[in-house]
PDB file of C-alpha atoms in Angstrom:
ATOM      1  CA  UNK A   1       1.521 -31.195  -3.134  1.00  0.00           C
ATOM      2  CA  UNK A   2       3.716 -33.409  -5.322  1.00  0.00           C
ATOM      3  CA  UNK A   3       4.708 -36.661  -3.645  1.00  0.00           C
ATOM      4  CA  UNK A   4       5.422 -38.887  -6.650  1.00  0.00           C
ATOM      5  CA  UNK A   5       7.768 -37.950  -9.490  1.00  0.00           C
ATOM      6  CA  UNK A   6       5.371 -38.490 -12.400  1.00  0.00           C
ATOM      7  CA  UNK A   7       4.729 -36.733 -15.724  1.00  0.00           C
ATOM      8  CA  UNK A   8       1.814 -34.291 -15.948  1.00  0.00           C
ATOM      9  CA  UNK A   9      -1.551 -36.044 -15.925  1.00  0.00           C
ATOM     10  CA  UNK A  10      -0.310 -39.264 -14.345  1.00  0.00           C
ATOM     11  CA  UNK A  11      -1.628 -40.560 -11.027  1.00  0.00           C
ATOM     12  CA  UNK A  12      -1.063 -43.213  -8.356  1.00  0.00           C
ATOM     13  CA  UNK A  13      -2.128 -46.081 -10.606  1.00  0.00           C
ATOM     14  CA  UNK A  14       0.624 -45.100 -13.061  1.00  0.00           C
ATOM     15  CA  UNK A  15       3.131 -45.060 -10.186  1.00  0.00           C
ATOM     16  CA  UNK A  16       2.170 -48.631  -9.243  1.00  0.00           C
ATOM     17  CA  UNK A  17       2.249 -49.696 -12.919  1.00  0.00           C
ATOM     18  CA  UNK A  18       5.890 -48.598 -13.083  1.00  0.00           C
ATOM     19  CA  UNK A  19       6.728 -51.361 -10.620  1.00  0.00           C
ATOM     20  CA  UNK A  20       6.578 -49.504  -7.315  1.00  0.00           C
ATOM     21  CA  UNK A  21       5.090 -51.277  -4.306  1.00  0.00           C
ATOM     22  CA  UNK A  22       2.428 -50.337  -1.787  1.00  0.00           C
ATOM     23  CA  UNK A  23       5.146 -50.269   0.882  1.00  0.00           C
ATOM     24  CA  UNK A  24       7.139 -47.692  -1.121  1.00  0.00           C
ATOM     25  CA  UNK A  25       4.000 -45.627  -1.598  1.00  0.00           C
ATOM     26  CA  UNK A  26       3.169 -45.632   2.117  1.00  0.00           C
ATOM     27  CA  UNK A  27       6.759 -44.771   3.075  1.00  0.00           C
ATOM     28  CA  UNK A  28       6.760 -41.781   0.684  1.00  0.00           C
ATOM     29  CA  UNK A  29       3.481 -40.475   2.091  1.00  0.00           C
ATOM     30  CA  UNK A  30       4.522 -40.903   5.729  1.00  0.00           C
ATOM     31  CA  UNK A  31       7.876 -39.198   5.180  1.00  0.00           C
ATOM     32  CA  UNK A  32       6.437 -36.218   3.295  1.00  0.00           C
ATOM     33  CA  UNK A  33       6.287 -33.119   5.497  1.00  0.00           C
ATOM     34  CA  UNK A  34       2.585 -32.226   5.866  1.00  0.00           C
ATOM     35  CA  UNK A  35       1.307 -28.837   4.728  1.00  0.00           C
ATOM     36  CA  UNK A  36       0.266 -26.668   7.650  1.00  0.00           C
ATOM     37  CA  UNK A  37      -2.999 -24.733   7.669  1.00  0.00           C
ATOM     38  CA  UNK A  38      -1.506 -21.312   7.025  1.00  0.00           C
ATOM     39  CA  UNK A  39       1.175 -22.123   4.457  1.00  0.00           C
ATOM     40  CA  UNK A  40      -0.650 -21.893   1.122  1.00  0.00           C
ATOM     41  CA  UNK A  41      -2.435 -18.566   1.267  1.00  0.00           C
ATOM     42  CA  UNK A  42      -2.018 -14.811   0.838  1.00  0.00           C
ATOM     43  CA  UNK A  43      -2.910 -12.230   3.478  1.00  0.00           C
ATOM     44  CA  UNK A  44      -5.768 -10.935   1.327  1.00  0.00           C
ATOM     45  CA  UNK A  45      -7.422 -14.366   1.661  1.00  0.00           C
ATOM     46  CA  UNK A  46      -8.320 -13.371   5.235  1.00  0.00           C
ATOM     47  CA  UNK A  47     -10.825 -10.914   3.749  1.00  0.00           C
ATOM     48  CA  UNK A  48     -12.859 -13.723   2.174  1.00  0.00           C
ATOM     49  CA  UNK A  49     -14.627 -14.415   5.470  1.00  0.00           C
ATOM     50  CA  UNK A  50     -17.676 -12.456   6.676  1.00  0.00           C
ATOM     51  CA  UNK A  51     -17.633  -9.615   9.185  1.00  0.00           C
ATOM     52  CA  UNK A  52     -17.935 -10.509  12.868  1.00  0.00           C
ATOM     53  CA  UNK A  53     -17.062 -13.400  15.123  1.00  0.00           C
ATOM     54  CA  UNK A  54     -17.951 -16.182  12.644  1.00  0.00           C
ATOM     55  CA  UNK A  55     -15.666 -14.680  10.006  1.00  0.00           C
ATOM     56  CA  UNK A  56     -12.897 -14.035  12.513  1.00  0.00           C
ATOM     57  CA  UNK A  57     -13.106 -17.614  13.793  1.00  0.00           C
ATOM     58  CA  UNK A  58     -12.964 -19.035  10.262  1.00  0.00           C
ATOM     59  CA  UNK A  59      -9.906 -16.885   9.577  1.00  0.00           C
ATOM     60  CA  UNK A  60      -8.242 -18.399  12.662  1.00  0.00           C
ATOM     61  CA  UNK A  61      -9.073 -21.848  11.278  1.00  0.00           C
ATOM     62  CA  UNK A  62      -7.458 -20.880   7.978  1.00  0.00           C
ATOM     63  CA  UNK A  63      -4.205 -20.059   9.717  1.00  0.00           C
ATOM     64  CA  UNK A  64      -4.094 -22.408  12.699  1.00  0.00           C
ATOM     65  CA  UNK A  65      -6.880 -24.950  12.229  1.00  0.00           C
ATOM     66  CA  UNK A  66      -4.649 -28.004  12.603  1.00  0.00           C
ATOM     67  CA  UNK A  67      -3.325 -26.773  15.969  1.00  0.00           C
ATOM     68  CA  UNK A  68      -6.540 -25.966  17.840  1.00  0.00           C
ATOM     69  CA  UNK A  69      -9.149 -28.245  19.394  1.00  0.00           C
ATOM     70  CA  UNK A  70     -11.824 -28.166  22.085  1.00  0.00           C
ATOM     71  CA  UNK A  71     -13.198 -31.219  23.886  1.00  0.00           C
ATOM     72  CA  UNK A  72     -15.744 -31.774  26.633  1.00  0.00           C
ATOM     73  CA  UNK A  73     -13.322 -33.640  28.886  1.00  0.00           C
ATOM     74  CA  UNK A  74      -9.928 -32.062  28.147  1.00  0.00           C
ATOM     75  CA  UNK A  75     -11.143 -28.528  27.449  1.00  0.00           C
ATOM     76  CA  UNK A  76      -8.997 -26.342  25.198  1.00  0.00           C
ATOM     77  CA  UNK A  77      -6.106 -28.098  23.425  1.00  0.00           C
ATOM     78  CA  UNK A  78      -3.245 -26.717  21.369  1.00  0.00           C
ATOM     79  CA  UNK A  79      -0.742 -28.659  19.273  1.00  0.00           C
ATOM     80  CA  UNK A  80       2.851 -27.509  19.046  1.00  0.00           C
ATOM     81  CA  UNK A  81       6.053 -29.492  18.461  1.00  0.00           C
ATOM     82  CA  UNK A  82       4.076 -32.634  17.718  1.00  0.00           C
ATOM     83  CA  UNK A  83       1.943 -32.959  20.846  1.00  0.00           C
ATOM     84  CA  UNK A  84      -1.292 -31.532  22.277  1.00  0.00           C
ATOM     85  CA  UNK A  85      -1.122 -29.443  25.450  1.00  0.00           C
ATOM     86  CA  UNK A  86      -4.134 -28.714  27.661  1.00  0.00           C
ATOM     87  CA  UNK A  87      -5.316 -26.327  30.362  1.00  0.00           C
ATOM     88  CA  UNK A  88      -3.901 -22.846  30.842  1.00  0.00           C
ATOM     89  CA  UNK A  89      -0.988 -23.347  28.452  1.00  0.00           C
ATOM     90  CA  UNK A  90      -3.329 -24.352  25.617  1.00  0.00           C
ATOM     91  CA  UNK A  91      -5.749 -21.484  26.301  1.00  0.00           C
ATOM     92  CA  UNK A  92      -2.884 -18.973  26.274  1.00  0.00           C
ATOM     93  CA  UNK A  93      -1.534 -20.285  22.958  1.00  0.00           C
ATOM     94  CA  UNK A  94      -4.991 -20.234  21.367  1.00  0.00           C
ATOM     95  CA  UNK A  95      -5.601 -16.644  22.515  1.00  0.00           C
ATOM     96  CA  UNK A  96      -2.264 -15.588  21.003  1.00  0.00           C
ATOM     97  CA  UNK A  97      -3.225 -17.156  17.644  1.00  0.00           C
ATOM     98  CA  UNK A  98      -6.591 -15.427  17.727  1.00  0.00           C
ATOM     99  CA  UNK A  99      -4.950 -12.073  18.456  1.00  0.00           C
ATOM    100  CA  UNK A 100      -2.422 -12.628  15.660  1.00  0.00           C
ATOM    101  CA  UNK A 101      -5.201 -13.502  13.198  1.00  0.00           C
ATOM    102  CA  UNK A 102      -7.271 -10.446  14.101  1.00  0.00           C
ATOM    103  CA  UNK A 103      -4.320  -8.104  13.621  1.00  0.00           C
ATOM    104  CA  UNK A 104      -3.466  -9.701  10.273  1.00  0.00           C
ATOM    105  CA  UNK A 105      -7.073  -9.598   9.077  1.00  0.00           C
ATOM    106  CA  UNK A 106      -7.320  -5.953  10.091  1.00  0.00           C
ATOM    107  CA  UNK A 107      -4.040  -5.041   8.381  1.00  0.00           C
ATOM    108  CA  UNK A 108      -5.076  -6.866   5.206  1.00  0.00           C
ATOM    109  CA  UNK A 109      -8.273  -4.809   5.110  1.00  0.00           C
ATOM    110  CA  UNK A 110      -6.428  -1.517   5.710  1.00  0.00           C
ATOM    111  CA  UNK A 111      -3.913  -2.234   2.947  1.00  0.00           C
ATOM    112  CA  UNK A 112      -6.663  -2.439   0.327  1.00  0.00           C
ATOM    113  CA  UNK A 113      -7.695   1.201   1.038  1.00  0.00           C
ATOM    114  CA  UNK A 114     -11.155   0.036  -0.025  1.00  0.00           C
ATOM    115  CA  UNK A 115     -14.063   1.354   2.019  1.00  0.00           C
ATOM    116  CA  UNK A 116     -15.992  -1.900   1.583  1.00  0.00           C
ATOM    117  CA  UNK A 117     -13.633  -3.485   4.132  1.00  0.00           C
ATOM    118  CA  UNK A 118     -14.155  -0.849   6.829  1.00  0.00           C
ATOM    119  CA  UNK A 119     -16.495  -3.162   8.733  1.00  0.00           C
ATOM    120  CA  UNK A 120     -13.766  -5.805   8.919  1.00  0.00           C
ATOM    121  CA  UNK A 121     -11.288  -3.210  10.217  1.00  0.00           C
ATOM    122  CA  UNK A 122     -13.631  -2.488  13.116  1.00  0.00           C
ATOM    123  CA  UNK A 123     -14.705  -6.076  13.764  1.00  0.00           C
ATOM    124  CA  UNK A 124     -11.139  -7.390  13.779  1.00  0.00           C
ATOM    125  CA  UNK A 125      -9.731  -5.070  16.431  1.00  0.00           C
ATOM    126  CA  UNK A 126      -8.201  -7.523  18.960  1.00  0.00           C
ATOM    127  CA  UNK A 127      -9.768  -6.313  22.200  1.00  0.00           C
ATOM    128  CA  UNK A 128     -10.151  -8.752  25.106  1.00  0.00           C
ATOM    129  CA  UNK A 129     -13.890  -9.069  24.445  1.00  0.00           C
ATOM    130  CA  UNK A 130     -13.298  -9.693  20.724  1.00  0.00           C
ATOM    131  CA  UNK A 131     -10.692 -12.367  21.426  1.00  0.00           C
ATOM    132  CA  UNK A 132     -13.064 -14.072  23.890  1.00  0.00           C
ATOM    133  CA  UNK A 133     -16.050 -13.961  21.539  1.00  0.00           C
ATOM    134  CA  UNK A 134     -13.949 -15.276  18.647  1.00  0.00           C
ATOM    135  CA  UNK A 135     -12.721 -18.137  20.834  1.00  0.00           C
ATOM    136  CA  UNK A 136     -16.292 -19.056  21.784  1.00  0.00           C
ATOM    137  CA  UNK A 137     -17.254 -19.155  18.119  1.00  0.00           C
ATOM    138  CA  UNK A 138     -14.132 -21.162  17.335  1.00  0.00           C
ATOM    139  CA  UNK A 139     -15.301 -23.873  19.729  1.00  0.00           C
ATOM    140  CA  UNK A 140     -18.196 -24.602  17.362  1.00  0.00           C
ATOM    141  CA  UNK A 141     -15.771 -25.297  14.518  1.00  0.00           C
ATOM    142  CA  UNK A 142     -13.081 -27.185  16.461  1.00  0.00           C
ATOM    143  CA  UNK A 143     -15.019 -29.439  18.819  1.00  0.00           C
ATOM    144  CA  UNK A 144     -13.776 -33.044  18.844  1.00  0.00           C
ATOM    145  CA  UNK A 145     -14.343 -36.185  20.951  1.00  0.00           C
ATOM    146  CA  UNK A 146     -11.639 -37.130  23.460  1.00  0.00           C
ATOM    147  CA  UNK A 147     -11.119 -40.388  21.556  1.00  0.00           C
ATOM    148  CA  UNK A 148      -9.292 -38.421  18.865  1.00  0.00           C
ATOM    149  CA  UNK A 149      -6.453 -37.785  21.300  1.00  0.00           C
ATOM    150  CA  UNK A 150      -4.207 -40.140  23.226  1.00  0.00           C
ATOM    151  CA  UNK A 151      -1.103 -42.203  22.658  1.00  0.00           C
ATOM    152  CA  UNK A 152      -1.376 -44.566  19.665  1.00  0.00           C
ATOM    153  CA  UNK A 153      -0.171 -48.098  20.554  1.00  0.00           C
ATOM    154  CA  UNK A 154       3.186 -49.028  19.068  1.00  0.00           C
ATOM    155  CA  UNK A 155       4.280 -45.426  18.531  1.00  0.00           C
ATOM    156  CA  UNK A 156       6.589 -43.330  20.710  1.00  0.00           C
ATOM    157  CA  UNK A 157       6.715 -39.540  20.364  1.00  0.00           C
ATOM    158  CA  UNK A 158      10.305 -38.291  20.687  1.00  0.00           C
ATOM    159  CA  UNK A 159      11.965 -34.927  20.224  1.00  0.00           C
ATOM    160  CA  UNK A 160      13.131 -35.737  16.687  1.00  0.00           C
ATOM    161  CA  UNK A 161      10.050 -37.612  15.483  1.00  0.00           C
ATOM    162  CA  UNK A 162       7.693 -40.527  16.030  1.00  0.00           C
ATOM    163  CA  UNK A 163       9.155 -44.027  16.312  1.00  0.00           C
ATOM    164  CA  UNK A 164       7.238 -47.053  15.115  1.00  0.00           C
ATOM    165  CA  UNK A 165       8.469 -49.454  17.800  1.00  0.00           C
ATOM    166  CA  UNK A 166       7.469 -52.439  15.687  1.00  0.00           C
ATOM    167  CA  UNK A 167       9.809 -51.532  12.821  1.00  0.00           C
ATOM    168  CA  UNK A 168      12.233 -48.953  14.265  1.00  0.00           C
ATOM    169  CA  UNK A 169      11.232 -46.416  11.575  1.00  0.00           C
ATOM    170  CA  UNK A 170      11.169 -42.719  12.440  1.00  0.00           C
ATOM    171  CA  UNK A 171       8.417 -40.483  11.020  1.00  0.00           C
ATOM    172  CA  UNK A 172       7.802 -36.727  11.262  1.00  0.00           C
ATOM    173  CA  UNK A 173       5.549 -35.736  14.164  1.00  0.00           C
ATOM    174  CA  UNK A 174       2.082 -34.478  13.259  1.00  0.00           C
ATOM    175  CA  UNK A 175      -1.016 -33.275  15.088  1.00  0.00           C
ATOM    176  CA  UNK A 176      -3.070 -36.087  13.540  1.00  0.00           C
ATOM    177  CA  UNK A 177      -1.334 -38.663  15.748  1.00  0.00           C
ATOM    178  CA  UNK A 178      -3.110 -37.090  18.733  1.00  0.00           C
ATOM    179  CA  UNK A 179      -0.175 -37.390  21.152  1.00  0.00           C
ATOM    180  CA  UNK A 180      -0.629 -35.651  24.494  1.00  0.00           C
ATOM    181  CA  UNK A 181       3.068 -35.965  25.390  1.00  0.00           C
ATOM    182  CA  UNK A 182       6.523 -35.713  23.835  1.00  0.00           C
ATOM    183  CA  UNK A 183       9.674 -37.213  25.293  1.00  0.00           C
ATOM    184  CA  UNK A 184      12.352 -34.573  25.801  1.00  0.00           C
ATOM    185  CA  UNK A 185      15.000 -36.679  24.109  1.00  0.00           C
ATOM    186  CA  UNK A 186      15.974 -37.691  20.580  1.00  0.00           C
ATOM    187  CA  UNK A 187      15.640 -41.218  19.255  1.00  0.00           C
ATOM    188  CA  UNK A 188      19.120 -42.536  18.411  1.00  0.00           C
ATOM    189  CA  UNK A 189      19.084 -46.052  16.912  1.00  0.00           C
ATOM    190  CA  UNK A 190      21.428 -48.409  18.740  1.00  0.00           C
ATOM    191  CA  UNK A 191      22.157 -45.972  21.572  1.00  0.00           C
ATOM    192  CA  UNK A 192      22.982 -47.416  24.981  1.00  0.00           C
ATOM    193  CA  UNK A 193      22.949 -45.861  28.442  1.00  0.00           C
ATOM    194  CA  UNK A 194      25.786 -46.793  30.762  1.00  0.00           C
ATOM    195  CA  UNK A 195      23.947 -45.203  33.719  1.00  0.00           C
ATOM    196  CA  UNK A 196      20.822 -47.285  33.052  1.00  0.00           C
ATOM    197  CA  UNK A 197      22.747 -50.522  32.646  1.00  0.00           C
ATOM    198  CA  UNK A 198      24.753 -49.859  35.811  1.00  0.00           C
ATOM    199  CA  UNK A 199      21.552 -49.144  37.746  1.00  0.00           C
ATOM    200  CA  UNK A 200      20.000 -52.428  36.587  1.00  0.00           C
ATOM    201  CA  UNK A 201      23.079 -54.440  37.540  1.00  0.00           C
ATOM    202  CA  UNK A 202      23.087 -52.897  41.035  1.00  0.00           C
ATOM    203  CA  UNK A 203      19.376 -53.279  41.770  1.00  0.00           C
ATOM    204  CA  UNK A 204      18.599 -56.491  39.854  1.00  0.00           C
ATOM    205  CA  UNK A 205      21.739 -58.678  39.877  1.00  0.00           C
ATOM    206  CA  UNK A 206      20.142 -61.800  38.295  1.00  0.00           C
ATOM    207  CA  UNK A 207      20.290 -61.515  34.510  1.00  0.00           C
ATOM    208  CA  UNK A 208      16.795 -62.936  33.991  1.00  0.00           C
ATOM    209  CA  UNK A 209      15.310 -60.273  36.299  1.00  0.00           C
ATOM    210  CA  UNK A 210      17.075 -57.471  34.438  1.00  0.00           C
ATOM    211  CA  UNK A 211      15.855 -58.828  31.099  1.00  0.00           C
ATOM    212  CA  UNK A 212      12.281 -59.138  32.373  1.00  0.00           C
ATOM    213  CA  UNK A 213      12.298 -55.603  33.795  1.00  0.00           C
ATOM    214  CA  UNK A 214      13.560 -54.122  30.517  1.00  0.00           C
ATOM    215  CA  UNK A 215      10.956 -56.116  28.586  1.00  0.00           C
ATOM    216  CA  UNK A 216       8.318 -54.745  30.968  1.00  0.00           C
ATOM    217  CA  UNK A 217       9.468 -51.141  30.426  1.00  0.00           C
ATOM    218  CA  UNK A 218       9.373 -51.680  26.668  1.00  0.00           C
ATOM    219  CA  UNK A 219       5.872 -53.159  26.865  1.00  0.00           C
ATOM    220  CA  UNK A 220       4.632 -50.171  28.885  1.00  0.00           C
ATOM    221  CA  UNK A 221       6.159 -47.787  26.326  1.00  0.00           C
ATOM    222  CA  UNK A 222       4.200 -49.436  23.482  1.00  0.00           C
ATOM    223  CA  UNK A 223       0.869 -48.536  25.075  1.00  0.00           C
ATOM    224  CA  UNK A 224      -0.418 -52.054  24.406  1.00  0.00           C
ATOM    225  CA  UNK A 225      -2.722 -53.775  26.916  1.00  0.00           C
ATOM    226  CA  UNK A 226      -3.219 -57.155  25.247  1.00  0.00           C
ATOM    227  CA  UNK A 227      -1.314 -59.004  27.998  1.00  0.00           C
ATOM    228  CA  UNK A 228      -4.025 -57.886  30.457  1.00  0.00           C
ATOM    229  CA  UNK A 229      -1.615 -57.998  33.372  1.00  0.00           C
ATOM    230  CA  UNK A 230      -0.804 -55.573  36.186  1.00  0.00           C
ATOM    231  CA  UNK A 231       2.706 -55.444  37.649  1.00  0.00           C
ATOM    232  CA  UNK A 232       3.455 -54.494  41.251  1.00  0.00           C
ATOM    233  CA  UNK A 233       7.043 -53.523  42.026  1.00  0.00           C
ATOM    234  CA  UNK A 234       8.077 -54.344  45.592  1.00  0.00           C
ATOM    235  CA  UNK A 235      11.313 -54.559  47.580  1.00  0.00           C
ATOM    236  CA  UNK A 236      13.234 -53.010  50.465  1.00  0.00           C
ATOM    237  CA  UNK A 237      13.318 -49.273  51.100  1.00  0.00           C
ATOM    238  CA  UNK A 238      15.814 -47.340  48.952  1.00  0.00           C
ATOM    239  CA  UNK A 239      16.158 -50.403  46.739  1.00  0.00           C
ATOM    240  CA  UNK A 240      15.676 -48.526  43.464  1.00  0.00           C
ATOM    241  CA  UNK A 241      11.912 -48.904  42.987  1.00  0.00           C
ATOM    242  CA  UNK A 242      11.233 -45.181  42.620  1.00  0.00           C
ATOM    243  CA  UNK A 243      14.376 -44.512  40.587  1.00  0.00           C
ATOM    244  CA  UNK A 244      13.593 -47.362  38.196  1.00  0.00           C
ATOM    245  CA  UNK A 245      10.034 -46.259  37.497  1.00  0.00           C
ATOM    246  CA  UNK A 246      11.011 -42.603  37.096  1.00  0.00           C
TER     247      UNK A 246
END
């Protein structure tokens, strides 16, 4: 992948020598769309892996390795649209990718018309038992600790990208962030919500209370815990407590 516009044979040190800063370098890297597992390959590459479940599982990794994970605590996990899902949804998505890989590996073998690939044709037929055995083998290659996943402090995962709440910068979403959620809304710098502001004025008339509550919501969104404080929201029934926290 080419990130820096440099003549042939030049590297990062030459980029810095031209007067560019570390901040520019980091911004270029963060804003470069990452290469996905299955983008730089040809279908015949799926024949490079051995016959059987190990080869089938490695072929799945070649195509979808950055989207699949297994953990002891969360179980199967699948990354799509910038966040990791779990449970039945993740298992279903993983099974679909395994089935797709098996069909493609089988077709690649058939297209060669070479008898040396007959074993792959048979071993890549996507039966239920083959999909299950490939998934079990895949767990050996994609097993990660739960600590790899979560919600990185200071970052907010939105529909149109990841916001660094410390700087206001927006970066492309990527599986490496480990998000287990995605807000179903776009980040629009400077946007205001008349409904939200009206709700605050009705439920918290004093200005200082409204400002504190909004600061609290922002602090919760950062994922930080350095204040080491717990907040209990109390008040009369139907006073907006549930609406405000939702």
